[in-house]
Amino acid sequence: MQLKNTSSPAGRPRSEATRRQILEAAISLLQDKSIQAISIEAIAREAGVSKATIYRWWESKASVVIDAFIEQHLIKTTFPRGMRPRDAIAHHFHSLVNQYSGWPGRLVAQIIAEGQSDPAILRVFRERFHYGRRAVVREMLDEWKNSGDISKGSNVEVLMDLIYGPVYMRLLIGHAPLDESFAESHINYICELLGSKP
């Protein structure tokens, strides 16, 4: 399935207010319903717009859901500037675990699950969310390495997976909780492994 580029098409201009209205409607529905349980019709009804308005900008329900997730998630999982790289990474990790312990985590798990039978969904998720987040994390880890607090030989690509991989494992497998205790112990363990000073 081909998913449409969600940038504004030529012709009729895209209304930012309407875009936000649609994404907020999707988020509202997803608070207590699964991706499978909602439809474009339901999103349109909740937003007070026509289906045609939604399809003008998004190819599918999945692409609306991914953009709705991104809209909410990025503002709640920031990397504060002005902190030591270690502290900024710890702050982001704690906020990510907090988000993924609730309905945003269930939503990400559903997106990944849907992507197993429809690779286009995973492609859009990677392109619109994962790669951008990974670039920001990479920048912060490079700063950490260049600060001298951890070895300059640290492999940043491996380190990203080492830090964040367990979040997705707990999210998808459910063998252990995503909670504050995990966030604290995991990030402290990573810092100890790397020899980072408190």
CSV table of C-alpha atoms in Angstrom, one decimal:
chain,number,residue,atom,x,y,z
A,1,MET,CA,0.0,0.0,0.0
A,2,GLN,CA,1.3,3.4,-0.9
A,3,LEU,CA,1.0,6.0,1.9
A,4,LYS,CA,0.8,9.6,0.7
A,5,ASN,CA,3.3,12.3,1.6
A,6,THR,CA,1.5,14.4,4.2
A,7,SER,CA,3.0,17.7,3.2
A,8,SER,CA,0.5,20.2,1.7
A,9,PRO,CA,-0.4,19.4,-1.9
A,10,ALA,CA,-0.5,22.0,-4.7
A,11,GLY,CA,-3.8,23.7,-5.1
A,12,ARG,CA,-6.1,24.3,-2.2
A,13,PRO,CA,-4.0,25.4,0.8
A,14,ARG,CA,-4.0,23.3,3.8
A,15,SER,CA,-5.6,24.8,6.9
A,16,GLU,CA,-3.4,24.4,10.0
A,17,ALA,CA,-6.4,24.7,12.3
A,18,THR,CA,-8.2,21.9,10.4
A,19,ARG,CA,-5.1,19.7,10.4
A,20,ARG,CA,-4.8,20.1,14.2
A,21,GLN,CA,-8.5,19.5,14.6
A,22,ILE,CA,-8.2,16.2,12.7
A,23,LEU,CA,-5.1,15.0,14.7
A,24,GLU,CA,-6.7,16.0,18.0
A,25,ALA,CA,-9.8,14.0,17.0
A,26,ALA,CA,-7.7,10.9,16.3
A,27,ILE,CA,-5.9,11.3,19.6
A,28,SER,CA,-9.2,11.6,21.4
A,29,LEU,CA,-10.5,8.4,19.9
A,30,LEU,CA,-7.3,6.6,20.6
A,31,GLN,CA,-7.3,7.3,24.3
A,32,ASP,CA,-9.5,4.3,24.9
A,33,LYS,CA,-9.8,2.6,21.5
A,34,SER,CA,-7.4,0.6,19.3
A,35,ILE,CA,-6.3,1.6,15.8
A,36,GLN,CA,-8.4,-1.3,14.5
A,37,ALA,CA,-11.5,-0.1,16.4
A,38,ILE,CA,-11.5,3.4,14.8
A,39,SER,CA,-12.1,4.4,11.2
A,40,ILE,CA,-11.6,7.4,8.9
A,41,GLU,CA,-15.3,8.0,9.3
A,42,ALA,CA,-15.1,8.1,13.0
A,43,ILE,CA,-12.1,10.5,12.9
A,44,ALA,CA,-14.0,12.8,10.5
A,45,ARG,CA,-17.1,12.7,12.7
A,46,GLU,CA,-15.1,13.5,15.8
A,47,ALA,CA,-13.3,16.4,14.0
A,48,GLY,CA,-16.4,17.8,12.4
A,49,VAL,CA,-14.9,17.5,8.9
A,50,SER,CA,-15.6,15.4,5.8
A,51,LYS,CA,-13.8,12.2,4.9
A,52,ALA,CA,-12.7,14.0,1.7
A,53,THR,CA,-10.9,16.6,3.8
A,54,ILE,CA,-8.9,13.9,5.6
A,55,TYR,CA,-8.1,12.0,2.4
A,56,ARG,CA,-6.9,15.2,0.8
A,57,TRP,CA,-3.9,15.1,3.2
A,58,TRP,CA,-3.6,11.5,4.4
A,59,GLU,CA,-3.7,8.3,2.4
A,60,SER,CA,-4.9,6.1,5.2
A,61,LYS,CA,-6.0,5.8,8.7
A,62,ALA,CA,-2.6,4.6,9.7
A,63,SER,CA,-0.9,7.8,8.4
A,64,VAL,CA,-3.3,10.0,10.4
A,65,VAL,CA,-2.6,8.0,13.5
A,66,ILE,CA,1.2,8.2,13.0
A,67,ASP,CA,1.0,12.0,12.6
A,68,ALA,CA,-1.3,12.3,15.6
A,69,PHE,CA,1.1,10.3,17.7
A,70,ILE,CA,4.1,12.4,16.6
A,71,GLU,CA,2.2,15.7,17.3
A,72,GLN,CA,1.7,14.7,20.9
A,73,HIS,CA,4.8,12.7,21.6
A,74,LEU,CA,7.6,15.1,20.5
A,75,ILE,CA,6.6,17.9,22.8
A,76,LYS,CA,6.5,15.6,25.8
A,77,THR,CA,9.9,13.9,25.2
A,78,THR,CA,12.3,16.7,24.7
A,79,PHE,CA,16.1,16.9,25.1
A,80,PRO,CA,16.6,19.9,27.4
A,81,ARG,CA,19.4,22.2,26.3
A,82,GLY,CA,21.9,23.6,28.8
A,83,MET,CA,22.2,20.3,30.6
A,84,ARG,CA,25.2,18.0,30.7
A,85,PRO,CA,24.7,15.5,27.9
A,86,ARG,CA,24.4,12.7,30.4
A,87,ASP,CA,21.6,14.5,32.2
A,88,ALA,CA,19.8,15.5,29.0
A,89,ILE,CA,19.8,11.8,27.9
A,90,ALA,CA,18.5,10.7,31.3
A,91,HIS,CA,15.8,13.3,31.2
A,92,HIS,CA,14.7,12.2,27.7
A,93,PHE,CA,14.8,8.5,28.7
A,94,HIS,CA,12.6,9.1,31.8
A,95,SER,CA,10.1,11.1,29.8
A,96,LEU,CA,10.0,8.4,27.0
A,97,VAL,CA,9.4,5.6,29.6
A,98,ASN,CA,6.7,7.7,31.2
A,99,GLN,CA,5.0,8.2,27.8
A,100,TYR,CA,5.3,4.6,26.7
A,101,SER,CA,3.9,3.3,30.0
A,102,GLY,CA,0.5,4.8,29.0
A,103,TRP,CA,-1.7,4.9,25.9
A,104,PRO,CA,1.0,6.4,23.7
A,105,GLY,CA,3.0,3.2,24.2
A,106,ARG,CA,0.0,1.0,23.4
A,107,LEU,CA,-0.4,3.1,20.2
A,108,VAL,CA,3.3,2.6,19.2
A,109,ALA,CA,2.9,-1.1,19.8
A,110,GLN,CA,-0.2,-1.2,17.6
A,111,ILE,CA,1.6,0.7,14.8
A,112,ILE,CA,4.5,-1.7,14.9
A,113,ALA,CA,2.1,-4.7,14.9
A,114,GLU,CA,0.1,-3.3,12.0
A,115,GLY,CA,3.4,-2.8,10.2
A,116,GLN,CA,4.2,-6.5,10.2
A,117,SER,CA,1.5,-7.1,7.7
A,118,ASP,CA,1.8,-3.8,5.9
A,119,PRO,CA,5.4,-2.7,5.5
A,120,ALA,CA,4.4,0.7,4.2
A,121,ILE,CA,3.1,1.6,7.7
A,122,LEU,CA,6.5,0.8,9.2
A,123,ARG,CA,8.2,2.7,6.4
A,124,VAL,CA,6.2,5.9,7.2
A,125,PHE,CA,6.7,5.4,10.9
A,126,ARG,CA,10.5,5.2,10.4
A,127,GLU,CA,10.6,8.1,8.0
A,128,ARG,CA,8.3,10.5,9.9
A,129,PHE,CA,9.3,9.6,13.5
A,130,HIS,CA,12.1,7.1,14.1
A,131,TYR,CA,14.9,8.5,11.9
A,132,GLY,CA,14.3,12.1,13.2
A,133,ARG,CA,14.4,11.0,16.8
A,134,ARG,CA,17.4,8.9,16.2
A,135,ALA,CA,19.2,11.8,14.7
A,136,VAL,CA,18.5,13.9,17.8
A,137,VAL,CA,19.7,11.1,20.1
A,138,ARG,CA,22.8,10.7,17.9
A,139,GLU,CA,23.7,14.4,18.3
A,140,MET,CA,23.3,14.2,22.0
A,141,LEU,CA,25.4,11.1,22.3
A,142,ASP,CA,28.1,12.6,20.2
A,143,GLU,CA,28.1,15.6,22.6
A,144,TRP,CA,28.4,13.2,25.5
A,145,LYS,CA,31.3,11.4,23.8
A,146,ASN,CA,33.1,14.7,22.9
A,147,SER,CA,32.7,16.0,26.4
A,148,GLY,CA,35.2,13.4,27.6
A,149,ASP,CA,32.7,12.0,30.2
A,150,ILE,CA,32.6,8.7,28.3
A,151,SER,CA,35.2,7.1,26.0
A,152,LYS,CA,35.8,8.9,22.7
A,153,GLY,CA,35.9,5.4,21.2
A,154,SER,CA,32.2,4.8,22.1
A,155,ASN,CA,30.2,3.4,19.2
A,156,VAL,CA,27.2,5.8,19.1
A,157,GLU,CA,25.0,3.6,16.9
A,158,VAL,CA,25.4,0.7,19.2
A,159,LEU,CA,24.9,2.9,22.3
A,160,MET,CA,21.6,4.1,21.0
A,161,ASP,CA,20.3,0.6,20.6
A,162,LEU,CA,21.7,-0.3,24.0
A,163,ILE,CA,20.0,2.5,25.8
A,164,TYR,CA,16.6,2.5,24.0
A,165,GLY,CA,16.2,-1.1,22.8
A,166,PRO,CA,15.0,-2.4,26.2
A,167,VAL,CA,12.1,0.1,26.2
A,168,TYR,CA,10.8,-1.4,23.0
A,169,MET,CA,11.4,-4.9,24.2
A,170,ARG,CA,9.4,-4.3,27.4
A,171,LEU,CA,6.7,-2.5,25.4
A,172,LEU,CA,6.3,-5.2,22.8
A,173,ILE,CA,6.9,-8.4,24.9
A,174,GLY,CA,5.5,-7.1,28.2
A,175,HIS,CA,7.8,-9.3,30.3
A,176,ALA,CA,8.6,-6.5,32.7
A,177,PRO,CA,7.0,-3.1,33.4
A,178,LEU,CA,7.9,0.3,31.9
A,179,ASP,CA,8.0,2.3,35.1
A,180,GLU,CA,10.1,4.9,36.9
A,181,SER,CA,12.1,2.2,38.7
A,182,PHE,CA,13.2,0.7,35.4
A,183,ALA,CA,14.0,4.1,33.9
A,184,GLU,CA,16.2,5.0,36.9
A,185,SER,CA,18.0,1.7,37.2
A,186,HIS,CA,18.5,1.3,33.4
A,187,ILE,CA,20.0,4.7,32.8
A,188,ASN,CA,22.2,4.4,35.9
A,189,TYR,CA,23.5,1.1,34.7
A,190,ILE,CA,24.3,2.5,31.3
A,191,CYS,CA,26.2,5.3,32.9
A,192,GLU,CA,28.1,2.9,35.1
A,193,LEU,CA,29.0,0.7,32.1
A,194,LEU,CA,30.3,3.8,30.3
A,195,GLY,CA,32.2,5.1,33.3
A,196,SER,CA,30.2,8.3,33.3
A,197,LYS,CA,30.8,10.5,36.4
A,198,PRO,CA,27.7,11.3,38.5
